[in-house]
Each structure stands twice: as structure tokens, then as C-alpha cells.
Coordinates of C-alpha atoms and ligand atoms in Angstrom, one line a residue:
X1 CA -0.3 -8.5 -15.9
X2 CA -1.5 -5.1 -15.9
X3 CA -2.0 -3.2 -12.9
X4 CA -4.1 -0.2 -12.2
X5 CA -2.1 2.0 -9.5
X6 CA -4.4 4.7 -8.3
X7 CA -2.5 8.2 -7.4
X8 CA 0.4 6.6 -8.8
X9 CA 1.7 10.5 -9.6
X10 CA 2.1 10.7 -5.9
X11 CA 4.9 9.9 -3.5
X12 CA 4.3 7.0 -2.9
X13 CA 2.7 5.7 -5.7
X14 CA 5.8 6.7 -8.4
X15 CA 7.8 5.0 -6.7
X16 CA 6.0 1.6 -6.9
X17 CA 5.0 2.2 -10.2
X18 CA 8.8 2.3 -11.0
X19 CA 9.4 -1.4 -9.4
X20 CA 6.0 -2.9 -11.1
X21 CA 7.4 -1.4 -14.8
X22 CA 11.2 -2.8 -13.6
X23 CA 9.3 -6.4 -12.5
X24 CA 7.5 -6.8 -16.1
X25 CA 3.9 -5.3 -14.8
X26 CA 2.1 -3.2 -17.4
X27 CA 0.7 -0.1 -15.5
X28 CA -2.5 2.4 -16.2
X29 CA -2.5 5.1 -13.6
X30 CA -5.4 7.2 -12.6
X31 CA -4.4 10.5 -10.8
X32 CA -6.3 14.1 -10.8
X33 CA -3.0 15.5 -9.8
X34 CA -4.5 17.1 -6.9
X35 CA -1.5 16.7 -4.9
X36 CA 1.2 15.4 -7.7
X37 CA 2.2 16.9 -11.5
X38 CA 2.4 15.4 -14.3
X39 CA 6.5 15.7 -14.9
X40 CA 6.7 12.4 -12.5
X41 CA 5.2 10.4 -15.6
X42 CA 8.6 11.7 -17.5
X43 CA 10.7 10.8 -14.7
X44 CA 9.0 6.9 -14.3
X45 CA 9.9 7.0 -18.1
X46 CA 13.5 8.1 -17.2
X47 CA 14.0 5.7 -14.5
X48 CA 12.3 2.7 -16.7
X49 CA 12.6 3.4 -20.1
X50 CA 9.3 2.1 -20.1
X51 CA 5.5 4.5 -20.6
X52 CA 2.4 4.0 -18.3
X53 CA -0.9 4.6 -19.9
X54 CA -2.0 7.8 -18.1
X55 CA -5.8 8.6 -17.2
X56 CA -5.8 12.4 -15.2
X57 CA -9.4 11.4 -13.9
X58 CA -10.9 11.8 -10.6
X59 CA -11.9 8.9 -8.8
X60 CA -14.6 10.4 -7.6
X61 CA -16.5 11.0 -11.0
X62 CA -18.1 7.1 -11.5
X63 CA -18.4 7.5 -15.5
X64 CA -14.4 9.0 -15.9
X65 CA -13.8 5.4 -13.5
X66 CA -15.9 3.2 -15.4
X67 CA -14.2 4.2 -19.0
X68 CA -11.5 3.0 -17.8
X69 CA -12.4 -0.1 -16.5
X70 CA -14.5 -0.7 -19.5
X71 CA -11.1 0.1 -21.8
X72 CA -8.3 -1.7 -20.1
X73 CA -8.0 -5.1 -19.4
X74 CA -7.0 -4.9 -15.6
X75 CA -5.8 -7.8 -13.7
X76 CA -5.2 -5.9 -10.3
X77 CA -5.5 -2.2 -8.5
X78 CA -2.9 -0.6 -5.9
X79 CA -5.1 2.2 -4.6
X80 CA -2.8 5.5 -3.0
X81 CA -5.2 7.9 -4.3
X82 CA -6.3 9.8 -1.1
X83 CA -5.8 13.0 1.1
X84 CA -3.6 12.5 4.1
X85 CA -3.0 15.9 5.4
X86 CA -3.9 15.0 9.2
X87 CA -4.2 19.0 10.2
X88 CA -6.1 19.6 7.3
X89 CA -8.3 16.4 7.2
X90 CA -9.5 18.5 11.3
X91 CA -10.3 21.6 9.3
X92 CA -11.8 20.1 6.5
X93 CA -13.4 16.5 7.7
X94 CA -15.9 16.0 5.1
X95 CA -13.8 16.8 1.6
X96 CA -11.8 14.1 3.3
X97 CA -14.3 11.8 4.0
X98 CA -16.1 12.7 0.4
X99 CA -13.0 12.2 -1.3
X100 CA -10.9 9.3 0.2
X101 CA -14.4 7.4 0.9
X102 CA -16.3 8.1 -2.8
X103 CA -13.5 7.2 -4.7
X104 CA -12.7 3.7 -2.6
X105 CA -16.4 3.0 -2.8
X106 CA -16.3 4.1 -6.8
X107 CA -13.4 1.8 -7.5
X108 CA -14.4 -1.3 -6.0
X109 CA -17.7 -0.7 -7.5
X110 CA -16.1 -0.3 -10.6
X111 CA -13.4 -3.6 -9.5
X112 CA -17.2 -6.1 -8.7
X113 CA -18.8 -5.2 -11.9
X114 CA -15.7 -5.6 -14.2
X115 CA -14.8 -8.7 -11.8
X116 CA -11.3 -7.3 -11.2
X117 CA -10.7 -9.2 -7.8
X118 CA -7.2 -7.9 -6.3
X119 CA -6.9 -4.9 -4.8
X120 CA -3.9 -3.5 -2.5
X121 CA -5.1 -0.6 -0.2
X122 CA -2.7 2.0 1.3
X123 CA -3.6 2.5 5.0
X124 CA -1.5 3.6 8.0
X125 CA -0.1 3.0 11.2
X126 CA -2.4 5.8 12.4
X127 CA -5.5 3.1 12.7
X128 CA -3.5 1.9 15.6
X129 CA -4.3 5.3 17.9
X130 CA -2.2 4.9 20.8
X131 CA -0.7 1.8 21.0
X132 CA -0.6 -0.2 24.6
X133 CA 2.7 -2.4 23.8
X134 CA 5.5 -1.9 21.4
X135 CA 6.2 -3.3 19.1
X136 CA 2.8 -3.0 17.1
X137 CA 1.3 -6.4 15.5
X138 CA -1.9 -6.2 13.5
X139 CA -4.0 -7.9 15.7
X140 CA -3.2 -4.9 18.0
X141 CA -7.0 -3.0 18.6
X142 CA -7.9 -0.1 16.1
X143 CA -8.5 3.3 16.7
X144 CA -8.1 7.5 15.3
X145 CA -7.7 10.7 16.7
X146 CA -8.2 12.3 13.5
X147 CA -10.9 12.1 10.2
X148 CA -7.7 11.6 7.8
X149 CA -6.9 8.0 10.3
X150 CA -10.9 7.7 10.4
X151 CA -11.3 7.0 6.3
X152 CA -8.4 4.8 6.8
X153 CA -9.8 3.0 9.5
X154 CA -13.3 3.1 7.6
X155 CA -12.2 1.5 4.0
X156 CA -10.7 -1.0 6.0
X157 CA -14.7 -2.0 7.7
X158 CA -15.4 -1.6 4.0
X159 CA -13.2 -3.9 2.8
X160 CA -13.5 -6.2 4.9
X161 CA -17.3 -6.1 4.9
X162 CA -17.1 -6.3 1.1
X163 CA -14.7 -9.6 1.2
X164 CA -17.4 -11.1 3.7
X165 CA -19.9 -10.4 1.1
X166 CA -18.3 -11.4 -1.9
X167 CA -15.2 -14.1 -1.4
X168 CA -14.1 -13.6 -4.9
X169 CA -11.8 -10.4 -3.7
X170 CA -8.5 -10.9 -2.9
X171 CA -7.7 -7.9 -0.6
X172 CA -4.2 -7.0 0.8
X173 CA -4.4 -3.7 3.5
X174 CA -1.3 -2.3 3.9
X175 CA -0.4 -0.2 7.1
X176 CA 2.3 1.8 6.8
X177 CA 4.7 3.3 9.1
X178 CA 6.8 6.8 8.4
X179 CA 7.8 6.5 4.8
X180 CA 10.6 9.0 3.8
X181 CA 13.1 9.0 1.8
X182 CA 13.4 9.6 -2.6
X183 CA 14.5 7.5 -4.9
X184 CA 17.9 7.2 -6.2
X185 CA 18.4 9.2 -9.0
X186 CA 16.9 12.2 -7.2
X187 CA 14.1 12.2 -10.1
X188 CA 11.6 11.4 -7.7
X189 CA 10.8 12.5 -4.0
X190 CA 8.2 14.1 -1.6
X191 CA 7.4 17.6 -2.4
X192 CA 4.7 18.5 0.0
X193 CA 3.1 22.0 -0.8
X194 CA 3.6 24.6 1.5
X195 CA 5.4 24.5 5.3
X196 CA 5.6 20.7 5.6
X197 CA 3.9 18.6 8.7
X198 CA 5.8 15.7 8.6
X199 CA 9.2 15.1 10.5
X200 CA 12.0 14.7 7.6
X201 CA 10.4 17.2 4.7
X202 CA 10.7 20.2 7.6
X203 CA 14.3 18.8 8.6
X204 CA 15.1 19.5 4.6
X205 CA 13.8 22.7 4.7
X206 CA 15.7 23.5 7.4
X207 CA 18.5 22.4 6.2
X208 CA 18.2 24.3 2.6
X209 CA 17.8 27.4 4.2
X210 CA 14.1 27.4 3.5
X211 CA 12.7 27.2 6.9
X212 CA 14.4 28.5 9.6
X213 CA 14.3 26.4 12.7
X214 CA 13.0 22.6 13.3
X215 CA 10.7 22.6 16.3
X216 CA 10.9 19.8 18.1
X217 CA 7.6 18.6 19.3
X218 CA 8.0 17.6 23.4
X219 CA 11.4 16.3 24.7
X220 CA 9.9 14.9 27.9
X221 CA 7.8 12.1 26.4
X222 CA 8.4 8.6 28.2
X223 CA 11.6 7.7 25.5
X224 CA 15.4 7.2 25.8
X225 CA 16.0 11.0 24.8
X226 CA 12.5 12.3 25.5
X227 CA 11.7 13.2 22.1
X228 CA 8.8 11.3 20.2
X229 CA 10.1 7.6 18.6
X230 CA 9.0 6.4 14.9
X231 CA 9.4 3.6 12.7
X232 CA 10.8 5.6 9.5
X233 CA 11.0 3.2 6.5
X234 CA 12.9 4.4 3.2
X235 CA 10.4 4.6 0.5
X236 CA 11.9 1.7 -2.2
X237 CA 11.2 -0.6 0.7
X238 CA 8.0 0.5 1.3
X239 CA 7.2 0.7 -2.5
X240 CA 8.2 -2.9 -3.5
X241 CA 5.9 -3.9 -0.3
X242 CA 3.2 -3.3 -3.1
X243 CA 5.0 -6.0 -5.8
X244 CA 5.4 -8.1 -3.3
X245 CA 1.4 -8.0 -1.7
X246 CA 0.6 -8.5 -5.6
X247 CA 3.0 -11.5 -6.1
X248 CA 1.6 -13.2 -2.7
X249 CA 0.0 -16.9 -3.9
X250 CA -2.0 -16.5 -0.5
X251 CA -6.3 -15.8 -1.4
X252 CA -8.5 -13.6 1.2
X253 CA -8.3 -11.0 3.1
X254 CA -4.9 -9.7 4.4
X255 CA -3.4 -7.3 6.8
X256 CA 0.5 -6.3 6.9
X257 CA 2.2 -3.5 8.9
X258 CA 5.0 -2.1 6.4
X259 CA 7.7 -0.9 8.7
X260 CA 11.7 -2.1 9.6
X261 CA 10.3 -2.6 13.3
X262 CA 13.0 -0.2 14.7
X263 CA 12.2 3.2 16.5
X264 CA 14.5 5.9 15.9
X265 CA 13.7 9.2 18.1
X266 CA 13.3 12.9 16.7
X267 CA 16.9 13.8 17.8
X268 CA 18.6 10.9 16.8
X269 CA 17.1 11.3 12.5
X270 CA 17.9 15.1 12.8
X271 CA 21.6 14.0 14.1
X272 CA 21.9 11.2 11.5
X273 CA 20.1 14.3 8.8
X274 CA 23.6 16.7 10.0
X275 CA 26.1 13.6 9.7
X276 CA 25.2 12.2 6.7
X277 CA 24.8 15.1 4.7
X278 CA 27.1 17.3 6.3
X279 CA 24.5 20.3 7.1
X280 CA 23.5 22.0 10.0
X281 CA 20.2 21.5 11.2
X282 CA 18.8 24.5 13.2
X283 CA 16.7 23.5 16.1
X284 CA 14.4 24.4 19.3
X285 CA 13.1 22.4 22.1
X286 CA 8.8 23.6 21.6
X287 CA 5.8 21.8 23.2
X288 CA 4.2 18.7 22.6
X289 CA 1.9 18.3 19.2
X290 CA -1.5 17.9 20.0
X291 CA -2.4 14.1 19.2
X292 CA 0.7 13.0 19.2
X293 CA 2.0 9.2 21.1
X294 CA 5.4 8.7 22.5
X295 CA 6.4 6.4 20.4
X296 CA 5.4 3.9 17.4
X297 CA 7.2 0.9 15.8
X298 CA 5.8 -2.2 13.8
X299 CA 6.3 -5.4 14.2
X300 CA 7.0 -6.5 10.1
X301 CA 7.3 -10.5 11.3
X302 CA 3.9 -11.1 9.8
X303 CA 5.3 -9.2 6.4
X304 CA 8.6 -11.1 6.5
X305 CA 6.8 -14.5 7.2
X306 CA 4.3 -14.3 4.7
X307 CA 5.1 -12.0 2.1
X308 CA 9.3 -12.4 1.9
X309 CA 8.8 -8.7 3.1
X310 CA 12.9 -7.2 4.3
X311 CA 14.3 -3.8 4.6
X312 CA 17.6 -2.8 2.8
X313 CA 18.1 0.7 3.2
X314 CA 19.2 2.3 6.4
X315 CA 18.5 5.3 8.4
X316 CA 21.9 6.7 6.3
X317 CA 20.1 5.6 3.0
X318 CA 16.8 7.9 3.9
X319 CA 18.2 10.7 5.3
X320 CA 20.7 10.9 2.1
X321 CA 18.8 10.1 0.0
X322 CA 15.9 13.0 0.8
X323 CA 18.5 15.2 0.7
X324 CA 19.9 14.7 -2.3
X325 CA 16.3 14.7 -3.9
X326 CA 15.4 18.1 -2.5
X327 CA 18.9 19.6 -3.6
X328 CA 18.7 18.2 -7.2
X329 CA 15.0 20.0 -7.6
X330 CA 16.0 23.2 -6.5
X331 CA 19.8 23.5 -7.9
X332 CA 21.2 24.5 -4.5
Ligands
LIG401 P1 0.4 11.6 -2.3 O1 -0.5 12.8 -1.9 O2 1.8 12.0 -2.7 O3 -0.3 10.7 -3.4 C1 -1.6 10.5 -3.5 C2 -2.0 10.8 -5.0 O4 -3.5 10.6 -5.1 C3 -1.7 12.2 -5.4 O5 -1.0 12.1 -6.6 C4 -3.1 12.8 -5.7 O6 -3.1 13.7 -6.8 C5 -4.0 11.6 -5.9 N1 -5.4 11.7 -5.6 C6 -5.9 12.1 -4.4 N2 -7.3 12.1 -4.5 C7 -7.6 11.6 -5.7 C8 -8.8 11.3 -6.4 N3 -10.0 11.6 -5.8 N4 -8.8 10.9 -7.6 C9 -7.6 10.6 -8.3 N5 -6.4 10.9 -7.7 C10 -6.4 11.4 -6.4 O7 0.4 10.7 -1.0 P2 1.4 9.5 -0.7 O8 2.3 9.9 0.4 O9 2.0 8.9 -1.9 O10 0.4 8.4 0.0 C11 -0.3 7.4 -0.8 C12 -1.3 6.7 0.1 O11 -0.7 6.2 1.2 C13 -2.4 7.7 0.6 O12 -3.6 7.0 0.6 C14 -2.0 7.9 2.0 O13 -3.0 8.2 2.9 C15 -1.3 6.6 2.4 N6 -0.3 6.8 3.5 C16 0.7 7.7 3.3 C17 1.6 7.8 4.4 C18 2.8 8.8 4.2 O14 3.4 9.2 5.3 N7 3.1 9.3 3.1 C19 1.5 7.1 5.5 C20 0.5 6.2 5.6 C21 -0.4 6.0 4.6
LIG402 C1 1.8 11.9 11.2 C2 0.3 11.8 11.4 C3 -0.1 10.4 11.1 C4 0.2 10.1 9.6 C5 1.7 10.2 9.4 C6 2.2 10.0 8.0 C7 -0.1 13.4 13.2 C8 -0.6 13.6 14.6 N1 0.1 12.1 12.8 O1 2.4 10.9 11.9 O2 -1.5 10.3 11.2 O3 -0.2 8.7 9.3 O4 2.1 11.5 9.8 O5 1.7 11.0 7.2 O6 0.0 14.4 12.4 N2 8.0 16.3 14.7 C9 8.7 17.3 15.3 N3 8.7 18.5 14.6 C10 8.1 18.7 13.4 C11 7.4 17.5 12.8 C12 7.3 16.4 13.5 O7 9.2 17.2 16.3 O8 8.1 19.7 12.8 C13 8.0 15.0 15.4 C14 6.6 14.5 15.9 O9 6.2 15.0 17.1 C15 6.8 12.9 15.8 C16 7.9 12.7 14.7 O10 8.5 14.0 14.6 O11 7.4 12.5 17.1 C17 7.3 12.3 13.4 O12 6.2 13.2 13.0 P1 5.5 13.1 11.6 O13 6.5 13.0 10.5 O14 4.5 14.2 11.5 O15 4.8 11.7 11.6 P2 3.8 11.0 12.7 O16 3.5 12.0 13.8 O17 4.2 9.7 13.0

């Protein structure tokens, strides 16, 4: 089966493209390496032993797109590509919505005239907005705070308009949680440019030396320690989430939360970060982030149930494990 994996250069994508080419899928990736280089292809090839047939196209440009469809044979698309800085997305609303909405609407163009049916979207836990009860089931009402949540939330109408329309699609939306984590080689990782937003790439910094103090957003929220609760989920979970969404026998139009369903505060990672690996993690109480909720956990029942969907790396496992892929590509 061959599998066209969108922004599979990226984080997340790399890693799934790594257990599709371990489960006997054939994989074409598109990527404009807007946010991803071109070594990870190398790396896949280390991991694997095994070469993906590499397209550096933008989605956005319908002719690039449609040479590819009209090449390759494709039996099924995971679509990562996408922006998903959230402060950026404020400062910059519509070459997010140009990009992350052009290039869905491209691909699934592209998908209903070369009657490629199954498609796996990456959206987020940030379409739930503030959740009323914990933990968060899909049926749970949508809304964003932000235009990075709002193309996520939009794609979705899309999608799901589309599937009304035309039956023959086969749709899996994915919502993740906090993926961190890096694979276990150390080959491949998050490398965010620049001083990161997210929780666990700042802790790394930190701890490297790079950064020097973790600010910790708010230690009075409504939590056991006061400091803001997430659902982080190692990365090789969340990735073979993908193999299994494409495996599923079930037709239609499906929603799963990806997450391990457990909450883990902003003090308690940091101290798991400093026990694990050993490394002091400089810190400082600072004030709340704008737009941020207390806390956010999934409930994966649905996932389990229906798509075999389990969790076998811990807290330990992440926090190690990004570490150790931060150290190994800067030779600390
Ligand atoms: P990433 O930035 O590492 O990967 C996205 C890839 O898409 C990059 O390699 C980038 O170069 C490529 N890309 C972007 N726009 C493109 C375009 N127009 N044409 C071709 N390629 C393009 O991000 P990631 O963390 O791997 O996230 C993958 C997907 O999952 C994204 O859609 C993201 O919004 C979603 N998501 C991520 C998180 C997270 O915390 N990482 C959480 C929820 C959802
Ligand atoms: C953020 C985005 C969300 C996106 C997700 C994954 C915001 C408001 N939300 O979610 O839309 O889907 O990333 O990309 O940006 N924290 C600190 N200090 C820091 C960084 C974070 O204390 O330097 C805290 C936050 O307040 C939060 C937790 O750590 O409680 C996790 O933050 P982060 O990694 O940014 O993820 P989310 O806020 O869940």
C-alpha cells in the first residue's frame, strides 16, 4: 500500500513515516521544508534501511500537487503539513489560514479527482477551547482562541462537509494532545527554530545551558500544585496512532483524541526532566500565559475501543528520551 504522508520531514510526520516503512507501507512524502530539512530523509533511511520517494513541493501550488497524484499510485494520505505556531498564527492569521487551508482544500481536491478515498488529518486538542469536564471525550463541544486552533477546527467543517457530500471518503481526524518526546536512536526529534513556545523544548534549553531560566506560566490555576495540567504523549505512540487509523476496517467519518488520558502538571515534567536525566532545571514562578486553561487530558477510550489504540512509553521515556535527542544533535 502506498501512503502519501504530507510534511512527513516534520516532527511528527518522521516519526510515522518510520513505523509505516517498519509495517510494509511504501511512502511518497511531500514537504516544502518550511519548517523541517532535508537530513531527516537520511535519518528515516538510517532508522529503516528503507528510501521514501521524496517530492520538496508546496501544497499550496495545485500543478506541483497534481504531478504527483497523476505519477504515483496512492492508496491513502496522512496530512501533517501545516503551520502550528499558535503566537505566530495571532501575528500572522492569514498566511496561516492561506497555507494550512489552500493546501487541505488542494489535496483533497487532488484526493476526489484521482479517487484516492482515505485520508488521516492531524488536528488538536486545541479545538476543544476550554473544556467544561475532564477528561475530554470527542463529543465534548468545539471551540479556538487562536487562528492556528481555527484552521484546525475549520478542515474539520471541511471534512466533514466533504464526507457528507461524497460518501466514498474514508476520513480519520486525529486530535492530538502534547506530543513530546524523540525517537530512540536520537536521529530524530523536535527542533523548533528559535526560543521555543512549547513546555518540554524550553525545559531542554534550559537544561543545555541554552536558555537560561524556565518560566513557569501561573502557579495558582485551580490544580493539585497550581501550575497548568497536560496530557503529554511520547511521540512513537502518537505516531503509530497514524498506522493504526490507516489499518482500521471501520468506513466513514471518524474522530479520535490521541492522548494517554493522564494529566501531569508543569512542575511535576520539569521534576521528572531533573530526575531522569540528572540536570538541573533553572526555574521562576511568572504570570499566567494569555489563553491558556488549567488543565487538559483526553479521554483515549474511544481510540483504545476502536482502533487497538495503547500507550507504552512513560513520562520517564519522554523526558529521556528528548533529552538525549537534543544532546546527540548538539555534541554536548
Ligand atoms: P512540523 O512543523 O514539525 O511538521 C509540519 C511539516 O509540514 C513541516 O515539515 C513543514 O515543512 C511542512 N509544511 C508546512 N506547510 C506546508 C505546505 N504548504 N506544503 C508542504 N509542506 C508543508 O509539525 P508537527 O509537530 O510534526 O505537526 C504535524 C501536524 O500536527 C501539524 O498539522 C500540526 O498542526 C499538528 N499538531 C501538532 C501538535 C504538536 O504539538 N506538535 C499538536 C497538535 C496538532
Ligand atoms: C500549546 C498551544 C496549543 C497547541 C499546543 C501544541 C497555546 C496557548 N496553546 O498548547 O494550541 O495545540 O501547544 O502545539 O499556545 N508552559 C510554561 N512555560 C513555558 C511553556 C509552557 O509554564 O515556557 C506551560 C503552559 O502554561 C502549559 C504547559 O506548560 O500549562 C504546556 O504548554 P505548551 O507546551 O505550550 O502546550 P499547550 O499550552 O498545551
Amino acid at each position: 500500500m502506498k501512503v502519501l504522508v504530507t510534511g512527513g520531514c516534520g516532527y511528527i510526520g518522521s516519526h510515522t513515516v518510520v513505523d509505516l516503512l517498519n509495517d510494509g507501507y511504501e511512502v511518497i512524502i511531500v514537504d516544502n521544508l518550511s519548517n523541517s530539512k532535508i537530513e531527516v530523509l537520511d535519518k528515516i533511511k538510517k532508522i529503516t534501511g528503507k528510501s521514501v520517494t521524496f517530492y520538496q513541493y508546496d501544497l499550496c501550488d495545485k500543478e506541483k500537487l497534481e504531478s504527483v497524484f497523476a505519477k504515483e499510485k496512492i492508496d491513502a494520505v496522512i496530512h501533517f503539513a501545516g503551520l502550528k505556531a499558535v503566537g505566530e498564527s495571532v501575528q500572522k492569521p492569514l498566511m496561516y489560514y492561506e497555507n494550512n487551508l489552500f493546501s487541505t482544500i488542494n489535496l483533497l481536491e487532488m484526493m476526489q479527482k484521482y479517487k484516492v478515498y482515505k485520508i488521516v488529518f492531524s488536528s488538536s486538542a486545541t479545538v476543544y477551547g476550554s473544556p467544561k469536564s475532564l477528561p475530554i471525550k470527542e463529543d465534548f463541544p468545539l471551540s479556538t482562541t487562536n487562528p492556528y486552533g481555527t484552521t484546525k477546527l475549520m478542515i474539520e467543517n471541511i471534512l466533514t462537509d466533504l464526507y457528507k457530500a461524497d460518501n466514498s471518503f474514508d476520513i480519520t481526524i486525529l486530535r492530538y494532545f502534547n506530543p513530546i518526546g524523540a525517537h530512540k536512536s536520537g536521529l530524530l526529534g523536535e527542533d523548533p527554530n528559535g526560543i521555543p513556545n512549547n513546555l518540554m523544548p524550553y525545559i531542554v534549553k534550559v537544561a543545555t545551558g541554552d536558555l537560561p531560566i524556565l518560566s513557569i506560566f501561573g502557579d495558582d490555576y485551580d490544580t493539585e500544585d497550581g501550575t497548568g495540567v497536560r496530557d503529554y504523549i511520547h511521540v512513537c505512540d502518537l505516531s503509530y496512532g497514524h498506522v493504526l487509523a490507516l489499518k482500521n476496517p471501520q468506513n466513514g467519518l471518524k474522530i479520535y483524541n490521541l492522548g494517554t488520558g493522564k494529566g501531569t502538571s508543569v512542575l511535576e515534567l520539569v521534576t521528572m526532566f531533573e530526575k531522569v536525566n540528572n540536570v538541573k532545571v533553572n526555574r521562576q514562578i511568572a504570570k499566567r500565559r494569555e489563553g491558556d486553561i488549567a488543565s487538559c487530558y483526553a479521554s483515549n477510550e474511544k481510540a483504545h475501543k476502536e482502533l487497538g489504540f495503547t500507550c507504552k512509553y512513560t513520562l520517564e521515556d519522554m523526558c529521556k528520551d528528548s533529552y538525549n535527542y537534543v544532546k546527540k544533535n548538539t555534541n554536548l
